[in-house]
Amino acid sequence: MTPGGPEQSPPGGPHDRQIELILQRVDALPTLSPIATRLLGAGSSDDFDIDEVSQLIESDPALTARILAMCRTADKGLGDRITTVRRAMVMLGIRAVRSAVLSVAVYDMMESVAQQAHDDAAMRGIESDAAFDRVGFWTHSIGVACAARLLAEKGGKKVDVSPDDAFVAGLLHDIGKLVLDVALPTAFVKVLMVAAQKRSAAAPIERMIIGIDHHVAGKRAAERWGLPRVLQDVMWLHGQPFEALPDVPHRRLVALVSVAKAVCRGLHLGWSGEFDDARSADREAEKAGIDRRVIAEVVRLLPDAVAERRRIMGLGEEASPQLLLRSIFNANRELGRMNEAISRESAAAAKSRAALDAVGAFLERVGSSTPLVAVFGLAAASASTALGGRAFAVVSQIDERSGWSLHRVSMDGRVLSSETIDPPAVLSGEPLADVLRGEGGAERAMSLLPWMADQIAEGADYRRVRAIPASPTREGADGPGVLILHESAQGAKAPPREVVRALRSAWAQAIATVWARERSDRLGEELVEANRRLSEAQAKLTETESMARLGEMTAGAAHEMNNPLTIISGRAQMLRRKLRDAEHTEAADAIVHASQDLSDLISCLNLLANPPEPASVWTSVQDLLTDAAKAAGSKASASGRVRVQPPDSRTQVDVDGRMLTDALTELIVNALEAPESEIVSIRAETSALDGRLVFRVEDRGAGLSPRAMRHAFDPFFSEKPAGRKRGLGLARARRLADLHAGGVALAPREGGGTVASLWLPAERVRGGLIEAA
């Protein structure tokens, strides 16, 4: 694993192919010199010839001088006795010479490549070194190398690392940054700028922008150059906490370089290319098992060591005091950057505080019962307050089945008007919520501005209008699509992203919550309505089944009883004509009346079970009310007055006049015969909700008991005492209303009594509308 991420993803996707292309550019870097390549195998080759290698190095006089200077620096006790490369190999060992050669070879090669890249960029007019400080980078690398060597020398057996290996590992530990700068200069400049702005380490920004970090780039370059595995692992793993390092043979060397880097960053020695807070060198040393007193000694000796190595490597003559002054200058510059960052963060905090205040004010105004459209207006008002300018309109689509709406709003958040608008044809029916969802939602919202030109309020400057998404934008989130049209103030700068982001988050949360609440309410209403319809359907089914059974019984009864009843009635009438005695005549009349009542009962039951088809014609509502009132007056056994409220004479209904008159008559009779009922009023009115026509019959009697309310429409049900009527009137009225796609219902009347309602659907009504009284 790389620090903070995988070394390389398996090939396959576009991202993997991009990383492979980047690694190919790294692989295209030049190889090391033949001298360095020959020395890399020196430790394991049995046929290694000191004379041959020394002659190979001495064939380059400039290289020889720098190698000898580095070897003298590595062991000051030998001093001027190291006069030839061969003597250096004999007296210091192959490892020391190899470390010196590798250091110089990699430095020379990378400096040559970097200078070529710089020259090429200069020809194109590009400041390639605007962000990457190469001199500062090598100064820092030499500092880490010297610190690592001193730690290895002063740390004793606890460290157990060769000083020569520590030096070359420290020098090359961050070579991956130079590799990325050479291979991808434009992208790496962006990495450094973002890391500086975010006060971040370089590696995570490199992975975000480039796809790999300098750890992987350095390791890949080391593999190409054939550097030892120990150097590859140092480039790859340095910087990780000691406890997180994998169990590799050179674990202590990796930790040593990490401690050396912490020392140099703490001293602001050179330029590290890192912008996060440096780790404590003492704490890192303690984890690696290095005494803190060793760190203090290294800090004391380090400036002289770095100054000498800089001179040898060709980075200029700079004495130890000058190097310390430069470190102080770097520290002051870093302190200045930190102060600037604190100032920026303070300004951002003030803006965030203003955004939070606007968010708080917005959320306070959104109550538990605030309608969704009103929330749109409040969101627009908070945009005006927090962003300046004015938000003058909101575009919304409640769900993908709904149309688009434009709501014009005032500065204080009142919705002034709402109208339906046609969505832009370019979206091809794509819901507004889908347009605004995801990372590209804000950009797509702005792309709709040309279409919205016609929707912009009079007097608004189209050039200063922004379309701000105010609905949930997270992928997979439910909610309406909402877009606020906001006109910025003249000359105003674009609002900070974090402010807009905070506002959008609050708007989206409130809108999604209210939308979910209203949808839940609608679903609850729909559920109640569905349950009501189900109950009505079940009741209707039960009634139909009952009527079917009643029809079968009635048909059988009519067939079996009509002939005997005819005979009984006929014989009784013949008998009455022959009788002269008044008592016997009265008895014969009673037989005739009883047989007629029984025949009427069978006919009534037959009407309930097998009604005839209505012969519908357009009939005056006024005539229906008048005829029903007259019929009820003659039919009712109780005395009482019927008061008819005259309707609009133009109103007509498509009904069978005789059937509907009978139905209304039954309702009026039932009202007249209610206990304590003296006045019955009847009227007709049109429902404002669905346009149906409702006939209402009201009495001021004692009202119906709960039991009567439940069973009032059951055939033969009555709470009247013995001698009552058959109890078929209300059942017959409902049956006749059903034949006209209507219905009948009973309800208690406020103040006492009962209201019977008979309604007909709107399609059976024409003419003038009748307002409710």
PDB file of N, CA, C and O in Angstrom, residues 392-397 404-408 419 421-427 432-433 435-436 441-458 460-463 465-470 481-487:
ATOM      1  N   PHE A 392     -36.242  36.847  -7.290  1.00  0.00           N
ATOM      2  CA  PHE A 392     -37.554  37.330  -7.714  1.00  0.00           C
ATOM      3  C   PHE A 392     -38.498  36.240  -8.200  1.00  0.00           C
ATOM      4  O   PHE A 392     -39.687  36.490  -8.394  1.00  0.00           O
ATOM      5  N   ALA A 393     -37.993  35.019  -8.400  1.00  0.00           N
ATOM      6  CA  ALA A 393     -38.868  33.962  -8.913  1.00  0.00           C
ATOM      7  C   ALA A 393     -38.306  32.603  -8.542  1.00  0.00           C
ATOM      8  O   ALA A 393     -37.108  32.450  -8.276  1.00  0.00           O
ATOM      9  N   VAL A 394     -39.204  31.613  -8.528  1.00  0.00           N
ATOM     10  CA  VAL A 394     -38.834  30.228  -8.246  1.00  0.00           C
ATOM     11  C   VAL A 394     -39.497  29.349  -9.307  1.00  0.00           C
ATOM     12  O   VAL A 394     -40.696  29.487  -9.566  1.00  0.00           O
ATOM     13  N   VAL A 395     -38.713  28.482  -9.921  1.00  0.00           N
ATOM     14  CA  VAL A 395     -39.236  27.494 -10.866  1.00  0.00           C
ATOM     15  C   VAL A 395     -39.279  26.153 -10.148  1.00  0.00           C
ATOM     16  O   VAL A 395     -38.315  25.769  -9.479  1.00  0.00           O
ATOM     17  N   SER A 396     -40.404  25.440 -10.266  1.00  0.00           N
ATOM     18  CA  SER A 396     -40.529  24.181  -9.538  1.00  0.00           C
ATOM     19  C   SER A 396     -41.253  23.141 -10.377  1.00  0.00           C
ATOM     20  O   SER A 396     -42.019  23.461 -11.293  1.00  0.00           O
ATOM     21  N   GLN A 397     -40.973  21.890 -10.044  1.00  0.00           N
ATOM     22  CA  GLN A 397     -41.729  20.740 -10.548  1.00  0.00           C
ATOM     23  C   GLN A 397     -41.861  19.780  -9.379  1.00  0.00           C
ATOM     24  O   GLN A 397     -40.875  19.220  -8.909  1.00  0.00           O
ATOM     25  N   TRP A 404     -44.318  22.052 -14.905  1.00  0.00           N
ATOM     26  CA  TRP A 404     -43.426  23.048 -14.315  1.00  0.00           C
ATOM     27  C   TRP A 404     -44.235  24.285 -13.937  1.00  0.00           C
ATOM     28  O   TRP A 404     -45.177  24.659 -14.638  1.00  0.00           O
ATOM     29  N   SER A 405     -43.851  24.904 -12.826  1.00  0.00           N
ATOM     30  CA  SER A 405     -44.555  26.098 -12.350  1.00  0.00           C
ATOM     31  C   SER A 405     -43.559  27.222 -12.123  1.00  0.00           C
ATOM     32  O   SER A 405     -42.398  26.988 -11.757  1.00  0.00           O
ATOM     33  N   LEU A 406     -44.013  28.448 -12.338  1.00  0.00           N
ATOM     34  CA  LEU A 406     -43.227  29.643 -12.061  1.00  0.00           C
ATOM     35  C   LEU A 406     -43.925  30.430 -10.967  1.00  0.00           C
ATOM     36  O   LEU A 406     -45.095  30.798 -11.103  1.00  0.00           O
ATOM     37  N   HIS A 407     -43.226  30.673  -9.854  1.00  0.00           N
ATOM     38  CA  HIS A 407     -43.772  31.404  -8.713  1.00  0.00           C
ATOM     39  C   HIS A 407     -43.007  32.720  -8.594  1.00  0.00           C
ATOM     40  O   HIS A 407     -41.798  32.721  -8.375  1.00  0.00           O
ATOM     41  N   ARG A 408     -43.700  33.821  -8.739  1.00  0.00           N
ATOM     42  CA  ARG A 408     -43.066  35.130  -8.557  1.00  0.00           C
ATOM     43  C   ARG A 408     -43.178  35.501  -7.077  1.00  0.00           C
ATOM     44  O   ARG A 408     -44.239  35.349  -6.470  1.00  0.00           O
ATOM     45  N   GLU A 419     -47.942  30.249 -11.843  1.00  0.00           N
ATOM     46  CA  GLU A 419     -48.499  29.896 -13.141  1.00  0.00           C
ATOM     47  C   GLU A 419     -47.759  28.689 -13.702  1.00  0.00           C
ATOM     48  O   GLU A 419     -46.612  28.421 -13.343  1.00  0.00           O
ATOM     49  N   ILE A 421     -45.857  26.708 -16.616  1.00  0.00           N
ATOM     50  CA  ILE A 421     -45.029  27.064 -17.763  1.00  0.00           C
ATOM     51  C   ILE A 421     -44.596  25.788 -18.473  1.00  0.00           C
ATOM     52  O   ILE A 421     -44.590  24.702 -17.883  1.00  0.00           O
ATOM     53  N   ASP A 422     -44.237  25.930 -19.728  1.00  0.00           N
ATOM     54  CA  ASP A 422     -43.742  24.796 -20.503  1.00  0.00           C
ATOM     55  C   ASP A 422     -42.254  24.614 -20.246  1.00  0.00           C
ATOM     56  O   ASP A 422     -41.489  25.582 -20.290  1.00  0.00           O
ATOM     57  N   PRO A 423     -41.801  23.389 -19.966  1.00  0.00           N
ATOM     58  CA  PRO A 423     -40.363  23.169 -19.747  1.00  0.00           C
ATOM     59  C   PRO A 423     -39.596  23.343 -21.053  1.00  0.00           C
ATOM     60  O   PRO A 423     -40.170  23.259 -22.143  1.00  0.00           O
ATOM     61  N   PRO A 424     -38.296  23.589 -20.957  1.00  0.00           N
ATOM     62  CA  PRO A 424     -37.497  23.760 -22.181  1.00  0.00           C
ATOM     63  C   PRO A 424     -37.470  22.477 -23.000  1.00  0.00           C
ATOM     64  O   PRO A 424     -37.296  21.382 -22.452  1.00  0.00           O
ATOM     65  N   ALA A 425     -37.626  22.615 -24.295  1.00  0.00           N
ATOM     66  CA  ALA A 425     -37.673  21.441 -25.184  1.00  0.00           C
ATOM     67  C   ALA A 425     -36.352  20.677 -25.172  1.00  0.00           C
ATOM     68  O   ALA A 425     -36.329  19.467 -25.394  1.00  0.00           O
ATOM     69  N   VAL A 426     -35.250  21.373 -24.874  1.00  0.00           N
ATOM     70  CA  VAL A 426     -33.939  20.737 -24.927  1.00  0.00           C
ATOM     71  C   VAL A 426     -33.798  19.616 -23.896  1.00  0.00           C
ATOM     72  O   VAL A 426     -32.973  18.715 -24.047  1.00  0.00           O
ATOM     73  N   LEU A 427     -34.617  19.650 -22.837  1.00  0.00           N
ATOM     74  CA  LEU A 427     -34.533  18.618 -21.799  1.00  0.00           C
ATOM     75  C   LEU A 427     -35.218  17.327 -22.204  1.00  0.00           C
ATOM     76  O   LEU A 427     -35.045  16.296 -21.547  1.00  0.00           O
ATOM     77  N   LEU A 432     -37.132  18.115 -13.743  1.00  0.00           N
ATOM     78  CA  LEU A 432     -36.259  19.171 -13.234  1.00  0.00           C
ATOM     79  C   LEU A 432     -35.377  18.653 -12.103  1.00  0.00           C
ATOM     80  O   LEU A 432     -34.203  19.025 -11.998  1.00  0.00           O
ATOM     81  N   ALA A 433     -35.937  17.792 -11.233  1.00  0.00           N
ATOM     82  CA  ALA A 433     -35.135  17.259 -10.116  1.00  0.00           C
ATOM     83  C   ALA A 433     -33.929  16.487 -10.636  1.00  0.00           C
ATOM     84  O   ALA A 433     -32.839  16.569 -10.065  1.00  0.00           O
ATOM     85  N   VAL A 435     -32.401  17.033 -13.506  1.00  0.00           N
ATOM     86  CA  VAL A 435     -31.492  18.015 -14.101  1.00  0.00           C
ATOM     87  C   VAL A 435     -30.567  18.592 -13.031  1.00  0.00           C
ATOM     88  O   VAL A 435     -29.368  18.785 -13.256  1.00  0.00           O
ATOM     89  N   LEU A 436     -31.118  18.867 -11.850  1.00  0.00           N
ATOM     90  CA  LEU A 436     -30.367  19.548 -10.798  1.00  0.00           C
ATOM     91  C   LEU A 436     -29.596  18.593  -9.907  1.00  0.00           C
ATOM     92  O   LEU A 436     -28.817  19.022  -9.062  1.00  0.00           O
ATOM     93  N   GLY A 441     -25.212  19.592 -11.299  1.00  0.00           N
ATOM     94  CA  GLY A 441     -26.538  20.211 -11.247  1.00  0.00           C
ATOM     95  C   GLY A 441     -26.494  21.720 -11.362  1.00  0.00           C
ATOM     96  O   GLY A 441     -27.303  22.326 -12.066  1.00  0.00           O
ATOM     97  N   ALA A 442     -25.545  22.354 -10.661  1.00  0.00           N
ATOM     98  CA  ALA A 442     -25.467  23.821 -10.684  1.00  0.00           C
ATOM     99  C   ALA A 442     -25.135  24.328 -12.087  1.00  0.00           C
ATOM    100  O   ALA A 442     -25.702  25.325 -12.547  1.00  0.00           O
ATOM    101  N   GLU A 443     -24.213  23.635 -12.774  1.00  0.00           N
ATOM    102  CA  GLU A 443     -23.863  24.060 -14.137  1.00  0.00           C
ATOM    103  C   GLU A 443     -25.044  23.888 -15.085  1.00  0.00           C
ATOM    104  O   GLU A 443     -25.322  24.754 -15.935  1.00  0.00           O
ATOM    105  N   ARG A 444     -25.770  22.758 -14.954  1.00  0.00           N
ATOM    106  CA  ARG A 444     -26.921  22.551 -15.818  1.00  0.00           C
ATOM    107  C   ARG A 444     -28.023  23.570 -15.517  1.00  0.00           C
ATOM    108  O   ARG A 444     -28.752  23.987 -16.410  1.00  0.00           O
ATOM    109  N   ALA A 445     -28.121  23.978 -14.250  1.00  0.00           N
ATOM    110  CA  ALA A 445     -29.106  25.003 -13.895  1.00  0.00           C
ATOM    111  C   ALA A 445     -28.792  26.306 -14.613  1.00  0.00           C
ATOM    112  O   ALA A 445     -29.684  26.965 -15.165  1.00  0.00           O
ATOM    113  N   MET A 446     -27.515  26.684 -14.621  1.00  0.00           N
ATOM    114  CA  MET A 446     -27.131  27.920 -15.303  1.00  0.00           C
ATOM    115  C   MET A 446     -27.363  27.817 -16.811  1.00  0.00           C
ATOM    116  O   MET A 446     -27.633  28.814 -17.478  1.00  0.00           O
ATOM    117  N   SER A 447     -27.262  26.600 -17.367  1.00  0.00           N
ATOM    118  CA  SER A 447     -27.469  26.437 -18.805  1.00  0.00           C
ATOM    119  C   SER A 447     -28.914  26.684 -19.203  1.00  0.00           C
ATOM    120  O   SER A 447     -29.220  26.861 -20.382  1.00  0.00           O
ATOM    121  N   LEU A 448     -29.832  26.695 -18.225  1.00  0.00           N
ATOM    122  CA  LEU A 448     -31.245  26.941 -18.518  1.00  0.00           C
ATOM    123  C   LEU A 448     -31.576  28.429 -18.587  1.00  0.00           C
ATOM    124  O   LEU A 448     -32.700  28.791 -18.934  1.00  0.00           O
ATOM    125  N   LEU A 449     -30.614  29.288 -18.242  1.00  0.00           N
ATOM    126  CA  LEU A 449     -30.902  30.722 -18.187  1.00  0.00           C
ATOM    127  C   LEU A 449     -31.404  31.301 -19.516  1.00  0.00           C
ATOM    128  O   LEU A 449     -32.317  32.129 -19.511  1.00  0.00           O
ATOM    129  N   PRO A 450     -30.839  30.906 -20.674  1.00  0.00           N
ATOM    130  CA  PRO A 450     -31.390  31.453 -21.922  1.00  0.00           C
ATOM    131  C   PRO A 450     -32.875  31.153 -22.088  1.00  0.00           C
ATOM    132  O   PRO A 450     -33.640  32.015 -22.536  1.00  0.00           O
ATOM    133  N   TRP A 451     -33.274  29.939 -21.707  1.00  0.00           N
ATOM    134  CA  TRP A 451     -34.701  29.594 -21.792  1.00  0.00           C
ATOM    135  C   TRP A 451     -35.519  30.426 -20.808  1.00  0.00           C
ATOM    136  O   TRP A 451     -36.674  30.768 -21.058  1.00  0.00           O
ATOM    137  N   MET A 452     -34.897  30.794 -19.668  1.00  0.00           N
ATOM    138  CA  MET A 452     -35.630  31.522 -18.639  1.00  0.00           C
ATOM    139  C   MET A 452     -35.705  33.024 -18.918  1.00  0.00           C
ATOM    140  O   MET A 452     -36.281  33.759 -18.128  1.00  0.00           O
ATOM    141  N   ALA A 453     -35.114  33.467 -20.013  1.00  0.00           N
ATOM    142  CA  ALA A 453     -35.127  34.895 -20.306  1.00  0.00           C
ATOM    143  C   ALA A 453     -36.552  35.447 -20.322  1.00  0.00           C
ATOM    144  O   ALA A 453     -36.820  36.553 -19.851  1.00  0.00           O
ATOM    145  N   ASP A 454     -37.488  34.648 -20.855  1.00  0.00           N
ATOM    146  CA  ASP A 454     -38.881  35.105 -20.910  1.00  0.00           C
ATOM    147  C   ASP A 454     -39.539  35.082 -19.540  1.00  0.00           C
ATOM    148  O   ASP A 454     -40.588  35.698 -19.338  1.00  0.00           O
ATOM    149  N   GLN A 455     -38.958  34.328 -18.581  1.00  0.00           N
ATOM    150  CA  GLN A 455     -39.582  34.214 -17.263  1.00  0.00           C
ATOM    151  C   GLN A 455     -39.067  35.293 -16.302  1.00  0.00           C
ATOM    152  O   GLN A 455     -39.604  35.464 -15.213  1.00  0.00           O
ATOM    153  N   ILE A 456     -37.994  35.989 -16.689  1.00  0.00           N
ATOM    154  CA  ILE A 456     -37.364  36.948 -15.780  1.00  0.00           C
ATOM    155  C   ILE A 456     -38.278  38.149 -15.568  1.00  0.00           C
ATOM    156  O   ILE A 456     -38.918  38.647 -16.495  1.00  0.00           O
ATOM    157  N   ALA A 457     -38.311  38.625 -14.334  1.00  0.00           N
ATOM    158  CA  ALA A 457     -39.209  39.718 -13.976  1.00  0.00           C
ATOM    159  C   ALA A 457     -38.860  40.983 -14.753  1.00  0.00           C
ATOM    160  O   ALA A 457     -37.717  41.211 -15.143  1.00  0.00           O
ATOM    161  N   GLU A 458     -39.861  41.796 -14.950  1.00  0.00           N
ATOM    162  CA  GLU A 458     -39.650  43.055 -15.662  1.00  0.00           C
ATOM    163  C   GLU A 458     -38.661  43.920 -14.883  1.00  0.00           C
ATOM    164  O   GLU A 458     -38.769  44.095 -13.676  1.00  0.00           O
ATOM    165  N   ALA A 460     -35.441  43.188 -14.516  1.00  0.00           N
ATOM    166  CA  ALA A 460     -34.275  42.423 -14.087  1.00  0.00           C
ATOM    167  C   ALA A 460     -33.214  42.422 -15.186  1.00  0.00           C
ATOM    168  O   ALA A 460     -33.533  42.408 -16.366  1.00  0.00           O
ATOM    169  N   ASP A 461     -31.959  42.472 -14.772  1.00  0.00           N
ATOM    170  CA  ASP A 461     -30.845  42.455 -15.708  1.00  0.00           C
ATOM    171  C   ASP A 461     -30.442  41.006 -15.939  1.00  0.00           C
ATOM    172  O   ASP A 461     -29.887  40.354 -15.056  1.00  0.00           O
ATOM    173  N   TYR A 462     -30.704  40.511 -17.127  1.00  0.00           N
ATOM    174  CA  TYR A 462     -30.458  39.107 -17.450  1.00  0.00           C
ATOM    175  C   TYR A 462     -29.004  38.721 -17.200  1.00  0.00           C
ATOM    176  O   TYR A 462     -28.707  37.606 -16.776  1.00  0.00           O
ATOM    177  N   ARG A 463     -28.067  39.673 -17.414  1.00  0.00           N
ATOM    178  CA  ARG A 463     -26.646  39.364 -17.261  1.00  0.00           C
ATOM    179  C   ARG A 463     -26.262  39.122 -15.805  1.00  0.00           C
ATOM    180  O   ARG A 463     -25.206  38.528 -15.539  1.00  0.00           O
ATOM    181  N   VAL A 465     -28.330  37.609 -13.561  1.00  0.00           N
ATOM    182  CA  VAL A 465     -29.229  36.597 -12.985  1.00  0.00           C
ATOM    183  C   VAL A 465     -28.510  35.260 -12.893  1.00  0.00           C
ATOM    184  O   VAL A 465     -27.817  34.843 -13.823  1.00  0.00           O
ATOM    185  N   ARG A 466     -28.653  34.615 -11.747  1.00  0.00           N
ATOM    186  CA  ARG A 466     -28.111  33.274 -11.534  1.00  0.00           C
ATOM    187  C   ARG A 466     -29.265  32.328 -11.224  1.00  0.00           C
ATOM    188  O   ARG A 466     -30.243  32.721 -10.590  1.00  0.00           O
ATOM    189  N   ALA A 467     -29.125  31.093 -11.699  1.00  0.00           N
ATOM    190  CA  ALA A 467     -30.105  30.048 -11.394  1.00  0.00           C
ATOM    191  C   ALA A 467     -29.498  29.161 -10.310  1.00  0.00           C
ATOM    192  O   ALA A 467     -28.502  28.480 -10.542  1.00  0.00           O
ATOM    193  N   ILE A 468     -30.079  29.171  -9.106  1.00  0.00           N
ATOM    194  CA  ILE A 468     -29.506  28.456  -7.962  1.00  0.00           C
ATOM    195  C   ILE A 468     -30.408  27.268  -7.612  1.00  0.00           C
ATOM    196  O   ILE A 468     -31.575  27.459  -7.242  1.00  0.00           O
ATOM    197  N   PRO A 469     -29.915  26.036  -7.721  1.00  0.00           N
ATOM    198  CA  PRO A 469     -30.720  24.876  -7.313  1.00  0.00           C
ATOM    199  C   PRO A 469     -31.049  24.952  -5.821  1.00  0.00           C
ATOM    200  O   PRO A 469     -30.190  25.270  -5.005  1.00  0.00           O
ATOM    201  N   ALA A 470     -32.300  24.671  -5.488  1.00  0.00           N
ATOM    202  CA  ALA A 470     -32.717  24.717  -4.075  1.00  0.00           C
ATOM    203  C   ALA A 470     -33.363  23.411  -3.651  1.00  0.00           C
ATOM    204  O   ALA A 470     -33.980  23.343  -2.593  1.00  0.00           O
ATOM    205  N   GLY A 481     -38.087  19.286  -7.934  1.00  0.00           N
ATOM    206  CA  GLY A 481     -37.056  20.100  -8.547  1.00  0.00           C
ATOM    207  C   GLY A 481     -37.378  21.562  -8.308  1.00  0.00           C
ATOM    208  O   GLY A 481     -38.476  22.018  -8.624  1.00  0.00           O
ATOM    209  N   VAL A 482     -36.437  22.319  -7.727  1.00  0.00           N
ATOM    210  CA  VAL A 482     -36.680  23.717  -7.374  1.00  0.00           C
ATOM    211  C   VAL A 482     -35.464  24.544  -7.794  1.00  0.00           C
ATOM    212  O   VAL A 482     -34.320  24.177  -7.510  1.00  0.00           O
ATOM    213  N   LEU A 483     -35.725  25.668  -8.448  1.00  0.00           N
ATOM    214  CA  LEU A 483     -34.672  26.532  -8.961  1.00  0.00           C
ATOM    215  C   LEU A 483     -35.019  27.974  -8.596  1.00  0.00           C
ATOM    216  O   LEU A 483     -36.104  28.458  -8.918  1.00  0.00           O
ATOM    217  N   ILE A 484     -34.113  28.656  -7.887  1.00  0.00           N
ATOM    218  CA  ILE A 484     -34.328  30.055  -7.503  1.00  0.00           C
ATOM    219  C   ILE A 484     -33.631  30.951  -8.522  1.00  0.00           C
ATOM    220  O   ILE A 484     -32.446  30.754  -8.829  1.00  0.00           O
ATOM    221  N   LEU A 485     -34.357  31.933  -9.050  1.00  0.00           N
ATOM    222  CA  LEU A 485     -33.774  32.922  -9.959  1.00  0.00           C
ATOM    223  C   LEU A 485     -33.372  34.144  -9.140  1.00  0.00           C
ATOM    224  O   LEU A 485     -34.226  34.810  -8.552  1.00  0.00           O
ATOM    225  N   HIS A 486     -32.071  34.415  -9.092  1.00  0.00           N
ATOM    226  CA  HIS A 486     -31.527  35.451  -8.220  1.00  0.00           C
ATOM    227  C   HIS A 486     -30.755  36.462  -9.051  1.00  0.00           C
ATOM    228  O   HIS A 486     -29.887  36.106  -9.853  1.00  0.00           O
ATOM    229  N   GLU A 487     -31.053  37.732  -8.851  1.00  0.00           N
ATOM    230  CA  GLU A 487     -30.345  38.813  -9.532  1.00  0.00           C
ATOM    231  C   GLU A 487     -29.387  39.458  -8.547  1.00  0.00           C
ATOM    232  O   GLU A 487     -29.803  40.010  -7.521  1.00  0.00           O
TER     233      GLU A 487
END
